[in-house]
CSV table of C-alpha atoms and ligand atoms in Angstrom, one decimal:
chain,number,residue,atom,x,y,z
A,1,MET,CA,0.0,0.0,0.0
A,2,LEU,CA,1.0,3.6,-0.4
A,3,ALA,CA,1.9,5.6,2.7
A,4,LEU,CA,3.5,8.9,3.7
A,5,ARG,CA,6.7,8.0,5.6
A,6,CYS,CA,8.7,10.3,7.8
A,7,HIS,CA,12.4,9.2,7.7
A,8,ASP,CA,13.9,12.3,9.2
A,9,THR,CA,12.2,14.5,11.8
A,10,GLY,CA,13.1,18.1,11.4
A,11,ASP,CA,12.7,18.5,7.7
A,12,LEU,CA,9.3,18.4,6.0
A,13,THR,CA,11.0,18.8,2.5
A,14,THR,CA,13.4,15.9,2.4
A,15,GLY,CA,12.3,13.9,5.5
A,16,LEU,CA,8.9,12.9,4.0
A,17,THR,CA,8.3,10.6,1.1
A,18,VAL,CA,5.3,8.7,-0.2
A,19,GLU,CA,6.2,5.1,-0.8
A,20,GLU,CA,5.0,1.5,-0.9
A,21,ILE,CA,5.1,-0.4,2.4
A,22,PRO,CA,3.4,-3.7,3.4
A,23,ASP,CA,-0.2,-3.7,4.6
A,24,PRO,CA,-0.5,-3.7,8.4
A,25,VAL,CA,-2.1,-6.8,9.9
A,26,PRO,CA,-4.7,-6.3,12.7
A,27,GLY,CA,-3.7,-7.9,16.0
A,28,PRO,CA,-6.1,-8.6,18.9
A,29,GLY,CA,-8.6,-5.7,19.4
A,30,GLN,CA,-7.4,-3.9,16.2
A,31,VAL,CA,-9.3,-2.9,13.1
A,32,LEU,CA,-7.7,-2.4,9.7
A,33,VAL,CA,-9.2,0.7,8.2
A,34,GLU,CA,-9.3,1.5,4.5
A,35,VAL,CA,-8.6,5.2,4.7
A,36,GLN,CA,-10.9,7.5,2.7
A,37,ALA,CA,-10.1,10.9,4.2
A,38,ALA,CA,-7.6,12.0,6.8
A,39,SER,CA,-7.2,15.4,8.5
A,40,VAL,CA,-3.8,17.1,8.4
A,41,GLU,CA,-3.4,18.8,11.7
A,42,PHE,CA,-0.9,21.2,13.1
A,43,VAL,CA,0.2,18.6,15.6
A,44,ASP,CA,1.0,16.1,12.8
A,45,THR,CA,3.5,18.7,11.5
A,46,LEU,CA,5.0,19.2,15.0
A,47,ILE,CA,5.6,15.5,15.4
A,48,ALA,CA,7.1,15.2,11.9
A,49,ARG,CA,9.4,18.2,12.7
A,50,GLY,CA,10.5,16.6,16.0
A,51,GLY,CA,8.9,19.5,17.9
A,52,TYR,CA,6.3,17.6,19.9
A,53,GLN,CA,6.7,16.4,23.5
A,54,VAL,CA,6.3,12.8,22.4
A,55,ALA,CA,8.9,11.7,19.8
A,56,LEU,CA,8.1,8.8,17.4
A,57,PRO,CA,11.0,6.6,16.3
A,58,VAL,CA,11.6,7.0,12.5
A,59,PRO,CA,10.5,5.8,10.1
A,60,PHE,CA,6.8,6.3,10.9
A,61,THR,CA,3.6,7.1,9.0
A,62,PRO,CA,2.2,10.5,10.2
A,63,GLY,CA,-1.5,11.2,10.8
A,64,PHE,CA,-4.0,10.4,13.5
A,65,ASN,CA,-7.4,11.4,12.4
A,66,ALA,CA,-9.1,9.5,9.6
A,67,ALA,CA,-12.4,8.1,8.3
A,68,GLY,CA,-12.9,5.1,6.1
A,69,VAL,CA,-14.2,1.6,5.9
A,70,VAL,CA,-13.3,-1.5,7.9
A,71,ARG,CA,-11.3,-3.9,5.7
A,72,GLU,CA,-10.4,-6.5,8.3
A,73,VAL,CA,-10.8,-7.1,12.0
A,74,GLY,CA,-8.4,-8.7,14.5
A,75,PRO,CA,-9.2,-11.3,17.1
A,76,GLY,CA,-11.7,-10.2,19.8
A,77,VAL,CA,-13.1,-7.2,17.8
A,78,THR,CA,-16.9,-7.2,18.5
A,79,ARG,CA,-18.1,-3.7,17.7
A,80,PHE,CA,-17.2,-3.5,14.0
A,81,GLY,CA,-17.3,-5.8,11.0
A,82,VAL,CA,-15.9,-5.7,7.5
A,83,GLY,CA,-17.5,-2.9,5.4
A,84,ASP,CA,-18.6,-0.7,8.3
A,85,ARG,CA,-18.0,3.0,8.0
A,86,VAL,CA,-15.8,4.3,10.8
A,87,HIS,CA,-13.9,7.3,11.9
A,88,GLY,CA,-11.7,8.3,14.8
A,89,MET,CA,-8.1,8.0,16.1
A,90,VAL,CA,-6.2,6.1,13.5
A,91,PRO,CA,-2.4,6.3,14.1
A,92,GLY,CA,-0.6,6.3,10.7
A,93,ALA,CA,-3.6,7.7,9.0
A,94,PHE,CA,-1.7,9.2,6.0
A,95,ALA,CA,-1.8,5.8,4.2
A,96,GLU,CA,-4.1,3.8,2.1
A,97,ARG,CA,-4.7,1.5,5.1
A,98,ALA,CA,-4.0,1.9,8.9
A,99,LEU,CA,-4.7,0.1,12.1
A,100,ALA,CA,-6.8,1.5,14.9
A,101,GLY,CA,-7.8,0.1,18.3
A,102,GLU,CA,-11.5,-0.9,18.3
A,103,GLY,CA,-12.1,1.5,21.2
A,104,GLN,CA,-10.7,4.5,19.3
A,105,LEU,CA,-13.2,4.2,16.5
A,106,ARG,CA,-16.8,5.4,16.2
A,107,PRO,CA,-19.4,4.3,13.6
A,108,THR,CA,-19.8,7.0,11.0
A,109,PRO,CA,-23.5,8.0,11.0
A,110,ALA,CA,-25.5,7.9,7.8
A,111,GLY,CA,-25.2,11.3,6.1
A,112,LEU,CA,-21.8,12.1,7.5
A,113,SER,CA,-19.2,12.0,4.6
A,114,ALA,CA,-15.7,10.8,5.2
A,115,ASP,CA,-14.1,14.2,4.6
A,116,LEU,CA,-16.2,15.7,7.4
A,117,ALA,CA,-16.0,12.8,9.7
A,118,CYS,CA,-12.2,12.9,9.8
A,119,LEU,CA,-12.4,16.5,11.2
A,120,THR,CA,-14.4,15.5,14.2
A,121,GLY,CA,-11.6,13.6,15.9
A,122,ALA,CA,-9.4,16.6,16.9
A,123,THR,CA,-10.0,20.0,15.1
A,124,TYR,CA,-13.7,20.2,15.6
A,125,ARG,CA,-13.8,18.3,18.8
A,126,THR,CA,-11.3,20.8,20.4
A,127,ALA,CA,-13.4,23.8,19.3
A,128,TYR,CA,-16.6,22.2,20.5
A,129,ASP,CA,-15.4,20.9,23.9
A,130,ALA,CA,-13.6,24.1,24.6
A,131,LEU,CA,-16.5,26.3,23.8
A,132,VAL,CA,-19.4,24.1,25.2
A,133,SER,CA,-17.9,22.3,28.2
A,134,THR,CA,-14.9,24.5,29.2
A,135,ALA,CA,-16.1,28.0,28.4
A,136,ARG,CA,-19.8,27.2,28.8
A,137,LEU,CA,-20.6,29.6,26.0
A,138,ARG,CA,-24.1,30.9,26.1
A,139,PRO,CA,-26.3,32.4,23.3
A,140,GLY,CA,-25.8,36.1,22.9
A,141,GLU,CA,-22.4,36.2,24.5
A,142,ASP,CA,-19.4,37.9,22.8
A,143,LEU,CA,-16.8,35.2,21.8
A,144,VAL,CA,-13.3,36.4,20.9
A,145,ILE,CA,-11.2,33.9,19.0
A,146,LEU,CA,-7.5,34.5,18.7
A,147,GLY,CA,-6.2,32.7,15.6
A,148,ALA,CA,-9.7,32.6,14.1
A,149,SER,CA,-8.7,31.7,10.5
A,150,GLY,CA,-6.8,28.6,11.4
A,151,ALA,CA,-8.2,25.1,11.7
A,152,VAL,CA,-9.5,25.2,15.3
A,153,GLY,CA,-10.3,28.9,15.0
A,154,SER,CA,-12.4,28.5,11.9
A,155,ALA,CA,-14.1,25.5,13.5
A,156,ALA,CA,-14.8,27.7,16.6
A,157,ILE,CA,-16.4,30.4,14.4
A,158,THR,CA,-18.9,28.0,12.9
A,159,ILE,CA,-19.7,26.4,16.3
A,160,GLY,CA,-19.9,29.8,18.0
A,161,LYS,CA,-22.4,31.0,15.4
A,162,ALA,CA,-24.4,27.7,15.6
A,163,LEU,CA,-24.6,28.2,19.4
A,164,GLY,CA,-25.9,31.8,19.0
A,165,ALA,CA,-22.8,33.7,20.1
A,166,ARG,CA,-21.6,37.0,18.7
A,167,VAL,CA,-18.2,36.0,17.2
A,168,VAL,CA,-15.3,38.4,17.2
A,169,ALA,CA,-12.6,36.9,14.9
A,170,CYS,CA,-9.0,38.0,15.4
A,171,ALA,CA,-6.4,37.3,12.7
A,172,SER,CA,-3.2,38.8,11.3
A,173,THR,CA,-4.2,39.9,7.8
A,174,ALA,CA,-7.2,41.4,6.1
A,175,ALA,CA,-7.5,38.4,3.7
A,176,LYS,CA,-7.7,36.0,6.7
A,177,LEU,CA,-10.3,38.2,8.3
A,178,GLU,CA,-12.4,38.2,5.1
A,179,PHE,CA,-12.3,34.4,5.3
A,180,CYS,CA,-13.6,34.6,8.9
A,181,ARG,CA,-16.4,37.0,7.8
A,182,ALA,CA,-17.5,34.5,5.1
A,183,LEU,CA,-17.8,31.9,7.9
A,184,GLY,CA,-20.1,34.1,9.8
A,185,ALA,CA,-17.9,36.2,12.1
A,186,ASP,CA,-19.7,39.3,13.3
A,187,GLU,CA,-16.7,41.4,14.1
A,188,LEU,CA,-13.2,41.3,12.6
A,189,VAL,CA,-10.0,42.4,14.4
A,190,GLU,CA,-6.6,42.6,12.9
A,191,TYR,CA,-4.8,41.7,16.2
A,192,THR,CA,-1.3,42.8,15.1
A,193,ARG,CA,-2.4,46.4,15.2
A,194,PRO,CA,-1.8,48.5,18.4
A,195,ASP,CA,-4.2,48.5,21.4
A,196,LEU,CA,-5.8,45.2,21.0
A,197,LYS,CA,-7.4,45.5,24.5
A,198,GLN,CA,-9.3,48.7,23.6
A,199,THR,CA,-10.3,47.4,20.1
A,200,LEU,CA,-11.8,44.3,21.6
A,201,LYS,CA,-13.6,46.3,24.3
A,202,ASP,CA,-15.0,48.5,21.6
A,203,VAL,CA,-16.3,45.8,19.3
A,204,CYS,CA,-17.7,43.9,22.3
A,205,GLY,CA,-19.7,46.9,23.5
A,206,GLY,CA,-17.6,47.1,26.7
A,207,SER,CA,-16.1,43.7,27.4
A,208,ALA,CA,-15.8,40.2,26.1
A,209,ASP,CA,-17.5,37.2,27.7
A,210,VAL,CA,-15.3,34.4,26.4
A,211,VAL,CA,-11.8,34.4,24.8
A,212,LEU,CA,-10.6,31.3,23.0
A,213,ASP,CA,-6.8,31.6,22.8
A,214,LEU,CA,-5.2,29.4,20.2
A,215,VAL,CA,-2.1,31.6,19.7
A,216,GLY,CA,-0.6,32.8,22.9
A,217,GLY,CA,2.4,35.2,22.4
A,218,ASP,CA,1.7,38.9,22.7
A,219,PHE,CA,-2.0,38.6,22.1
A,220,SER,CA,-3.1,36.8,25.3
A,221,GLU,CA,-2.7,39.5,27.9
A,222,PRO,CA,-4.5,42.3,26.0
A,223,ALA,CA,-7.3,39.9,25.2
A,224,LEU,CA,-7.5,38.9,28.9
A,225,ARG,CA,-7.7,42.6,29.8
A,226,ALA,CA,-10.7,42.9,27.5
A,227,VAL,CA,-12.6,40.2,29.4
A,228,GLY,CA,-15.5,41.4,31.6
A,229,TYR,CA,-16.8,40.4,35.0
A,230,GLY,CA,-17.4,36.7,35.1
A,231,GLY,CA,-15.8,36.2,31.8
A,232,ARG,CA,-13.9,33.0,30.8
A,233,PHE,CA,-10.5,32.9,29.1
A,234,VAL,CA,-9.7,29.5,27.6
A,235,VAL,CA,-6.1,28.5,26.8
A,236,VAL,CA,-6.0,25.9,24.0
A,237,GLY,CA,-2.7,26.4,22.1
A,238,PHE,CA,0.4,28.5,21.6
A,239,ALA,CA,0.6,28.7,17.8
A,240,ALA,CA,2.8,31.8,18.1
A,241,GLY,CA,5.4,29.6,19.8
A,242,SER,CA,5.7,31.5,23.1
A,243,ILE,CA,3.8,30.9,26.3
A,244,PRO,CA,2.7,34.2,27.9
A,245,ARG,CA,2.9,35.1,31.5
A,246,VAL,CA,0.0,37.2,32.8
A,247,PRO,CA,-0.5,39.3,36.0
A,248,LEU,CA,-3.0,37.5,38.2
A,249,ASN,CA,-4.5,40.7,39.5
A,250,LEU,CA,-6.4,40.9,36.2
A,251,VAL,CA,-8.4,37.8,37.3
A,252,LEU,CA,-9.0,39.2,40.8
A,253,LEU,CA,-10.2,42.5,39.5
A,254,LYS,CA,-12.6,40.9,36.9
A,255,GLY,CA,-14.0,37.9,38.8
A,256,SER,CA,-13.0,36.1,35.6
A,257,THR,CA,-11.7,32.6,35.0
A,258,ILE,CA,-8.6,31.5,33.2
A,259,THR,CA,-9.0,27.8,32.3
A,260,GLY,CA,-7.5,25.4,29.8
A,261,TYR,CA,-8.5,22.6,27.5
A,262,GLU,CA,-6.4,19.6,26.3
A,263,ILE,CA,-8.1,17.0,24.2
A,264,GLY,CA,-6.7,13.9,25.8
A,265,ASP,CA,-7.1,15.1,29.3
A,266,PHE,CA,-10.6,16.2,28.7
A,267,GLU,CA,-11.6,12.7,27.4
A,268,ARG,CA,-9.8,11.0,30.3
A,269,HIS,CA,-11.4,13.1,33.0
A,270,HIS,CA,-14.9,13.5,31.3
A,271,PRO,CA,-15.4,10.4,29.1
A,272,GLU,CA,-19.2,10.6,29.1
A,273,GLN,CA,-19.3,14.4,28.4
A,274,ALA,CA,-16.7,13.9,25.6
A,275,ARG,CA,-18.8,11.2,24.1
A,276,ALA,CA,-22.0,13.2,24.3
A,277,ASN,CA,-20.2,16.2,22.8
A,278,ARG,CA,-19.1,14.1,19.8
A,279,ASP,CA,-22.6,12.8,19.3
A,280,GLU,CA,-23.9,16.4,19.2
A,281,LEU,CA,-21.1,17.6,17.0
A,282,GLU,CA,-21.7,14.9,14.5
A,283,ALA,CA,-25.4,15.7,14.5
A,284,MET,CA,-24.6,19.3,13.8
A,285,PHE,CA,-22.5,18.2,10.8
A,286,VAL,CA,-25.2,15.9,9.5
A,287,ASP,CA,-28.1,18.4,9.8
A,288,GLY,CA,-26.0,21.2,8.4
A,289,ARG,CA,-25.9,23.5,11.4
A,290,VAL,CA,-22.1,23.5,11.1
A,291,LYS,CA,-20.3,23.5,7.7
A,292,PRO,CA,-16.6,22.9,8.0
A,293,PRO,CA,-14.4,25.1,5.8
A,294,ILE,CA,-12.1,22.6,4.1
A,295,THR,CA,-9.8,24.8,2.0
A,296,GLY,CA,-7.1,22.2,1.2
A,297,ARG,CA,-7.8,18.8,-0.4
A,298,TYR,CA,-4.7,16.8,-1.4
A,299,PRO,CA,-4.3,13.3,-2.8
A,300,LEU,CA,-2.1,11.0,-0.8
A,301,ARG,CA,0.8,11.3,-3.2
A,302,ASP,CA,0.9,15.1,-2.3
A,303,ALA,CA,0.7,14.5,1.5
A,304,ALA,CA,4.2,16.1,2.1
A,305,ALA,CA,3.0,19.3,0.4
A,306,ALA,CA,-0.1,19.3,2.6
A,307,MET,CA,2.1,18.9,5.7
A,308,ARG,CA,4.2,21.9,4.6
A,309,LEU,CA,1.1,24.0,4.0
A,310,VAL,CA,-0.3,23.2,7.5
A,311,ALA,CA,3.1,23.8,9.1
A,312,GLY,CA,3.2,27.3,7.8
A,313,ARG,CA,1.1,30.4,8.6
A,314,ASP,CA,-0.1,31.1,5.1
A,315,LYS,CA,-3.3,29.0,5.1
A,316,TYR,CA,-7.0,29.1,6.1
A,317,GLY,CA,-9.4,26.6,7.5
A,318,MET,CA,-8.8,22.9,7.3
A,319,THR,CA,-6.7,20.6,5.2
A,320,ILE,CA,-7.4,17.0,4.4
A,321,LEU,CA,-6.0,14.1,2.4
A,322,GLU,CA,-8.5,12.5,0.1
A,323,VAL,CA,-7.0,9.0,0.1
A,324,ALA,CA,-9.6,6.8,-1.5
A,325,ALA,CA,-12.5,7.8,-3.7
A,326,PRO,CA,-15.5,7.9,-1.5
A,327,GLY,CA,-19.0,6.7,-2.6
A,328,PRO,CA,-21.9,9.1,-2.5
A,329,LEU,CA,-22.0,9.5,1.2
A,330,ALA,CA,-18.9,7.5,2.2
B,1,NAP,N1,-5.3,21.9,23.5
B,1,NAP,C1,-5.6,21.0,22.6
B,1,NAP,O1,-6.1,19.9,22.9
B,1,NAP,C2,-5.3,21.4,21.2
B,1,NAP,C3,-6.0,20.7,20.2
B,1,NAP,C4,-5.8,21.1,18.8
B,1,NAP,C5,-4.9,22.2,18.6
B,1,NAP,N2,-4.2,22.7,19.6
B,1,NAP,C6,-3.3,23.8,19.4
B,1,NAP,O2,-4.0,25.0,19.1
B,1,NAP,C7,-3.3,25.8,18.2
B,1,NAP,C8,-4.1,26.1,16.9
B,1,NAP,O3,-4.3,24.9,16.2
B,1,NAP,P1,-4.8,25.0,14.7
B,1,NAP,O4,-4.9,23.6,14.3
B,1,NAP,O5,-5.9,25.9,14.6
B,1,NAP,O6,-3.5,25.6,14.0
B,1,NAP,P2,-3.4,26.5,12.7
B,1,NAP,O7,-4.5,26.0,11.7
B,1,NAP,O8,-2.0,26.4,12.3
B,1,NAP,O9,-3.8,27.9,13.2
B,1,NAP,C9,-3.0,28.7,14.1
B,1,NAP,C10,-3.3,30.1,13.9
B,1,NAP,O10,-2.3,30.8,14.7
B,1,NAP,C11,-1.9,32.0,14.2
B,1,NAP,N3,-0.5,32.3,14.4
B,1,NAP,C12,0.0,33.3,15.1
B,1,NAP,N4,1.3,33.2,15.1
B,1,NAP,C13,1.7,32.1,14.4
B,1,NAP,C14,2.9,31.6,14.0
B,1,NAP,N5,4.1,32.1,14.4
B,1,NAP,N6,2.9,30.5,13.2
B,1,NAP,C15,1.8,30.0,12.8
B,1,NAP,N7,0.6,30.4,13.2
B,1,NAP,C16,0.5,31.5,13.9
B,1,NAP,C17,-2.2,32.0,12.7
B,1,NAP,O11,-3.2,33.0,12.4
B,1,NAP,P3,-2.7,34.5,12.1
B,1,NAP,O12,-1.7,34.5,11.0
B,1,NAP,O13,-4.0,35.1,11.8
B,1,NAP,O14,-2.1,35.0,13.4
B,1,NAP,C18,-2.9,30.6,12.5
B,1,NAP,O15,-4.1,30.7,11.8
B,1,NAP,C19,-2.0,25.1,17.9
B,1,NAP,O16,-1.0,25.5,18.8
B,1,NAP,C20,-2.3,23.6,18.2
B,1,NAP,O17,-1.2,22.9,18.6
B,1,NAP,C21,-4.4,22.4,20.9
């Protein structure tokens, strides 16, 4: 089968090649998935660049989030059979076939296409859990998103709008902000301009209710200063590469909350909530309340180029690999 292989972490140009490798064989409790679509995430590029806290031994096949069809099941697998449509955590997803633990897969509901299903495992799940369960976002509230044009940010725009929030999208260029507007953002803020705190207060009519911080760096503190009494500031990522330090008197003065979301920890500590959130998220996809902005679609043979795009800053929305030709709704 064809797979993207990482032979050398640190270099996304020469370190990644698409090549033939043997099909994996499912062991006990494992499912062999015929991959139809896989989501290319920022974390995949971090791992392939050797910049993640967990290092994988080379060579390895990148990718963790996929949707496809069960091709074979290992001993002891009871929940899935050959031909079932599935999606979820599929390590080595950037390949024609990949193994997943039975417990890491979900059945793909009728009406949910593979290209959308592969986004529910990390990008959309992060935005949904962080807004619904961590920030407890309510209809009518002002939601400020730092890094709004990126994958999680643009997912958060669409979910925020579906939940009835007033969305303030923050990004670094006018073109990225136009993209956010097309997704439904109510207010646009070029956050690299001076006085972010006052700009946010002005567009929020006084103060922000919720800040979703995907970027960190120099933007976090002014955004925290724009949060009003009882507001919630949710730390999700540090795309800018630096972790800000903030004066804690800001929280005392505002009666506000700084909290964090991490996908694996959330699932470990709140398994039932995590499951219910995914059910609702998938329902939102199926009935069209949320329309994911997939801006990059690459065949498997161009997977390295997709990785380079996602690793850089010059991109919008979500990027996927279309590995196998899907059927009408597969
Ligand atoms: N906690 C979790 O469980 C979890 C889950 C998923 C992702 N994350 C993290 O959340 C962050 C966002 O993820 P994502 O998938 O949305 O990433 P993404 O698509 O790359 O978007 C990140 C955004 O950050 C902004 N940015 C600011 N400085 C940047 C820089 N120096 N380089 C690149 N981008 C920069 C960019 O927008 P502008 O150009 O407009 O500034 C970009 O749109 C990442 O740090 C990711 O690791 C965390």
